[in-house]
Amino acid sequence: MITPYLHFQGNCAQAMTAYQANQAAGLTGDAPFPPLGFFLGYFVFLITMMFVQLVSMVAVAEVAARPTRALAAMRLAAESVLRNLFKLVQVYVIASAVLGAVLMIVLLPLVLLGLGLMLLSQVLGIVVIGLGYVAMLVAIYPLMFAFQYMVWKGLLAADAPAVVEASVSA
């Protein structure tokens, strides 16, 4: 039974209610919700999906760069990712820290500027934030595909046999 003082409204209020219910459960000796197994399952799922995403990214680059069948590209990508897993985790941790710091330094002033403009004019703030979002996408997509190519090149291009170029005679 939920007592009346634990009832709030909206999404943030639901999180507050769950937090207070967990505190109350801890004080009474009951098991809090969600159980620890839920979080462990979530993290195992998250790591698995990161692995699948990286394998898929390398396989798509392999299929795009060379005449490799899709299943063969997935097998090659999975083998290369598993073979270089420790290095990839190191790069991921370092890149995440650097990217987080850069995004904080670059985006925080821009977001504050957009919010400040929204205090003056809501339409002006939304337009500036929308233009900033489009500019961010224009910058991120080429970087994303360049990263995909560099990962493919580092994992598969060095091991792969040379592709025979077809000669075109006039």
mmCIF file of C-alpha atoms in Angstrom:
data_model
loop_
_atom_site.group_PDB
_atom_site.id
_atom_site.type_symbol
_atom_site.label_atom_id
_atom_site.label_comp_id
_atom_site.label_asym_id
_atom_site.label_seq_id
_atom_site.Cartn_x
_atom_site.Cartn_y
_atom_site.Cartn_z
ATOM 1 C CA MET A 1 0.000 0.000 0.000
ATOM 2 C CA ILE A 2 1.338 3.406 -0.987
ATOM 3 C CA THR A 3 0.761 6.053 1.611
ATOM 4 C CA PRO A 4 -0.628 9.427 0.469
ATOM 5 C CA TYR A 5 2.597 11.336 1.164
ATOM 6 C CA LEU A 6 4.394 9.154 -1.424
ATOM 7 C CA HIS A 7 2.062 10.208 -4.254
ATOM 8 C CA PHE A 8 3.297 12.793 -6.796
ATOM 9 C CA GLN A 9 2.383 13.736 -10.392
ATOM 10 C CA GLY A 10 4.381 13.334 -13.652
ATOM 11 C CA ASN A 11 7.525 11.463 -14.711
ATOM 12 C CA CYS A 12 9.905 13.152 -12.271
ATOM 13 C CA ALA A 13 7.409 12.596 -9.510
ATOM 14 C CA GLN A 14 7.277 8.877 -10.329
ATOM 15 C CA ALA A 15 11.045 8.690 -9.904
ATOM 16 C CA MET A 16 10.728 10.513 -6.570
ATOM 17 C CA THR A 17 8.003 8.089 -5.500
ATOM 18 C CA ALA A 18 10.133 5.071 -6.423
ATOM 19 C CA TYR A 19 13.109 6.557 -4.555
ATOM 20 C CA GLN A 20 11.050 7.113 -1.422
ATOM 21 C CA ALA A 21 9.471 3.654 -1.707
ATOM 22 C CA ASN A 22 12.966 2.115 -1.906
ATOM 23 C CA GLN A 23 14.026 4.062 1.171
ATOM 24 C CA ALA A 24 10.911 2.923 3.041
ATOM 25 C CA ALA A 25 11.509 -0.688 1.936
ATOM 26 C CA GLY A 26 15.085 -0.501 3.149
ATOM 27 C CA LEU A 27 13.965 0.772 6.557
ATOM 28 C CA THR A 28 11.397 -1.996 6.962
ATOM 29 C CA GLY A 29 13.719 -4.754 5.750
ATOM 30 C CA ASP A 30 11.770 -5.477 2.538
ATOM 31 C CA ALA A 31 13.562 -5.934 -0.783
ATOM 32 C CA PRO A 32 13.704 -2.674 -2.757
ATOM 33 C CA PHE A 33 12.482 -2.488 -6.318
ATOM 34 C CA PRO A 34 13.930 -3.083 -8.850
ATOM 35 C CA PRO A 35 16.099 -5.953 -7.646
ATOM 36 C CA LEU A 36 19.827 -6.080 -8.242
ATOM 37 C CA GLY A 37 19.356 -8.767 -10.901
ATOM 38 C CA PHE A 38 17.449 -6.248 -13.014
ATOM 39 C CA PHE A 39 20.438 -3.884 -13.075
ATOM 40 C CA LEU A 40 22.903 -6.687 -13.755
ATOM 41 C CA GLY A 41 20.733 -7.927 -16.611
ATOM 42 C CA TYR A 42 20.523 -4.399 -17.977
ATOM 43 C CA PHE A 43 24.300 -3.964 -17.976
ATOM 44 C CA VAL A 44 24.866 -7.375 -19.593
ATOM 45 C CA PHE A 45 22.301 -6.430 -22.249
ATOM 46 C CA LEU A 46 23.969 -3.035 -22.754
ATOM 47 C CA ILE A 47 27.441 -4.554 -23.195
ATOM 48 C CA THR A 48 26.045 -7.196 -25.570
ATOM 49 C CA MET A 49 24.346 -4.550 -27.694
ATOM 50 C CA MET A 50 27.531 -2.459 -27.802
ATOM 51 C CA PHE A 51 29.389 -5.539 -29.095
ATOM 52 C CA VAL A 52 26.692 -6.257 -31.700
ATOM 53 C CA GLN A 53 26.701 -2.619 -32.808
ATOM 54 C CA LEU A 54 30.480 -2.571 -33.231
ATOM 55 C CA VAL A 55 30.461 -5.870 -35.147
ATOM 56 C CA SER A 56 27.657 -4.584 -37.385
ATOM 57 C CA MET A 57 29.495 -1.314 -37.992
ATOM 58 C CA VAL A 58 32.690 -3.105 -39.039
ATOM 59 C CA ALA A 59 30.735 -5.585 -41.196
ATOM 60 C CA VAL A 60 28.870 -2.813 -43.034
ATOM 61 C CA ALA A 61 32.167 -1.065 -43.757
ATOM 62 C CA GLU A 62 33.636 -4.381 -44.979
ATOM 63 C CA VAL A 63 30.724 -4.965 -47.354
ATOM 64 C CA ALA A 64 30.925 -1.368 -48.582
ATOM 65 C CA ALA A 65 34.695 -1.403 -49.111
ATOM 66 C CA ARG A 66 35.182 -4.854 -50.650
ATOM 67 C CA PRO A 67 33.107 -7.494 -52.411
ATOM 68 C CA THR A 68 32.461 -9.577 -49.291
ATOM 69 C CA ARG A 69 29.245 -11.465 -48.614
ATOM 70 C CA ALA A 70 27.223 -10.208 -45.650
ATOM 71 C CA LEU A 71 27.551 -13.310 -43.452
ATOM 72 C CA ALA A 72 31.268 -13.597 -44.182
ATOM 73 C CA ALA A 73 31.663 -9.921 -43.298
ATOM 74 C CA MET A 74 29.822 -10.458 -39.993
ATOM 75 C CA ARG A 75 32.072 -13.437 -39.174
ATOM 76 C CA LEU A 76 35.237 -11.479 -40.035
ATOM 77 C CA ALA A 77 34.034 -8.502 -38.026
ATOM 78 C CA ALA A 78 33.135 -10.606 -34.974
ATOM 79 C CA GLU A 79 36.508 -12.363 -35.062
ATOM 80 C CA SER A 80 38.425 -9.093 -35.368
ATOM 81 C CA VAL A 81 36.421 -7.398 -32.607
ATOM 82 C CA LEU A 82 36.962 -10.334 -30.238
ATOM 83 C CA ARG A 83 40.656 -10.481 -31.130
ATOM 84 C CA ASN A 84 41.095 -6.752 -30.357
ATOM 85 C CA LEU A 85 38.539 -6.446 -27.548
ATOM 86 C CA PHE A 86 40.940 -5.179 -24.883
ATOM 87 C CA LYS A 87 42.285 -2.431 -27.153
ATOM 88 C CA LEU A 88 38.760 -1.460 -28.206
ATOM 89 C CA VAL A 89 37.638 -1.139 -24.580
ATOM 90 C CA GLN A 90 40.624 1.091 -23.847
ATOM 91 C CA VAL A 91 39.836 3.297 -26.841
ATOM 92 C CA TYR A 92 36.154 3.412 -25.854
ATOM 93 C CA VAL A 93 36.892 4.542 -22.288
ATOM 94 C CA ILE A 94 39.376 7.210 -23.372
ATOM 95 C CA ALA A 95 37.208 8.442 -26.256
ATOM 96 C CA SER A 96 34.138 8.608 -23.991
ATOM 97 C CA ALA A 97 35.985 10.708 -21.428
ATOM 98 C CA VAL A 98 37.396 13.078 -24.049
ATOM 99 C CA LEU A 99 34.096 13.343 -25.925
ATOM 100 C CA GLY A 100 32.201 13.992 -22.701
ATOM 101 C CA ALA A 101 34.578 16.801 -21.746
ATOM 102 C CA VAL A 102 34.492 18.353 -25.227
ATOM 103 C CA LEU A 103 30.711 18.191 -25.420
ATOM 104 C CA MET A 104 30.417 19.753 -21.993
ATOM 105 C CA ILE A 105 32.781 22.594 -22.910
ATOM 106 C CA VAL A 106 31.215 23.234 -26.325
ATOM 107 C CA LEU A 107 27.533 22.511 -25.736
ATOM 108 C CA LEU A 108 26.992 23.917 -22.250
ATOM 109 C CA PRO A 109 27.458 27.575 -23.302
ATOM 110 C CA LEU A 110 25.318 27.018 -26.390
ATOM 111 C CA VAL A 111 22.503 25.454 -24.386
ATOM 112 C CA LEU A 112 22.671 28.259 -21.842
ATOM 113 C CA LEU A 113 22.550 30.793 -24.685
ATOM 114 C CA GLY A 114 19.486 29.069 -26.151
ATOM 115 C CA LEU A 115 17.757 28.963 -22.778
ATOM 116 C CA GLY A 116 18.605 32.627 -22.185
ATOM 117 C CA LEU A 117 17.115 33.527 -25.554
ATOM 118 C CA MET A 118 13.999 31.561 -24.645
ATOM 119 C CA LEU A 119 13.557 33.888 -21.680
ATOM 120 C CA LEU A 120 13.435 36.793 -24.134
ATOM 121 C CA SER A 121 11.457 35.105 -26.909
ATOM 122 C CA GLN A 122 10.402 31.497 -26.945
ATOM 123 C CA VAL A 123 10.295 31.368 -30.754
ATOM 124 C CA LEU A 124 13.790 32.887 -31.056
ATOM 125 C CA GLY A 125 15.180 30.395 -28.546
ATOM 126 C CA ILE A 126 13.603 27.424 -30.332
ATOM 127 C CA VAL A 127 14.945 28.629 -33.705
ATOM 128 C CA VAL A 128 18.482 29.054 -32.310
ATOM 129 C CA ILE A 129 18.386 25.664 -30.570
ATOM 130 C CA GLY A 130 17.021 24.040 -33.763
ATOM 131 C CA LEU A 131 19.777 25.595 -35.885
ATOM 132 C CA GLY A 132 22.362 24.463 -33.346
ATOM 133 C CA TYR A 133 20.948 20.942 -33.478
ATOM 134 C CA VAL A 134 21.169 20.856 -37.283
ATOM 135 C CA ALA A 135 24.752 22.190 -37.123
ATOM 136 C CA MET A 136 25.640 19.475 -34.609
ATOM 137 C CA LEU A 137 24.198 16.777 -36.887
ATOM 138 C CA VAL A 138 26.091 18.168 -39.889
ATOM 139 C CA ALA A 139 29.302 17.875 -37.860
ATOM 140 C CA ILE A 140 28.587 14.487 -36.267
ATOM 141 C CA TYR A 141 27.552 12.426 -39.307
ATOM 142 C CA PRO A 142 30.828 12.794 -41.270
ATOM 143 C CA LEU A 143 32.767 12.113 -38.068
ATOM 144 C CA MET A 144 30.671 9.018 -37.411
ATOM 145 C CA PHE A 145 31.319 7.565 -40.871
ATOM 146 C CA ALA A 146 35.007 8.492 -40.702
ATOM 147 C CA PHE A 147 35.219 6.693 -37.350
ATOM 148 C CA GLN A 148 33.486 3.678 -38.873
ATOM 149 C CA TYR A 149 36.004 3.601 -41.728
ATOM 150 C CA MET A 150 38.985 3.995 -39.371
ATOM 151 C CA VAL A 151 37.758 1.153 -37.143
ATOM 152 C CA TRP A 152 37.264 -1.068 -40.202
ATOM 153 C CA LYS A 153 40.692 -0.120 -41.542
ATOM 154 C CA GLY A 154 42.342 -0.859 -38.202
ATOM 155 C CA LEU A 155 40.552 -4.171 -37.671
ATOM 156 C CA LEU A 156 40.133 -5.744 -41.104
ATOM 157 C CA ALA A 157 41.958 -3.865 -43.837
ATOM 158 C CA ALA A 158 45.457 -4.916 -42.739
ATOM 159 C CA ASP A 159 44.607 -8.658 -42.633
ATOM 160 C CA ALA A 160 42.522 -8.796 -45.771
ATOM 161 C CA PRO A 161 43.780 -10.138 -49.068
ATOM 162 C CA ALA A 162 44.257 -7.638 -51.840
ATOM 163 C CA VAL A 163 41.277 -7.147 -54.102
ATOM 164 C CA VAL A 164 42.006 -7.671 -57.772
ATOM 165 C CA GLU A 165 40.989 -4.587 -59.710
ATOM 166 C CA ALA A 166 39.148 -5.199 -62.954
ATOM 167 C CA SER A 167 40.783 -3.489 -65.891
ATOM 168 C CA VAL A 168 38.550 -1.462 -68.150
ATOM 169 C CA SER A 169 39.716 -1.318 -71.723
ATOM 170 C CA ALA A 170 38.476 1.341 -74.059
#
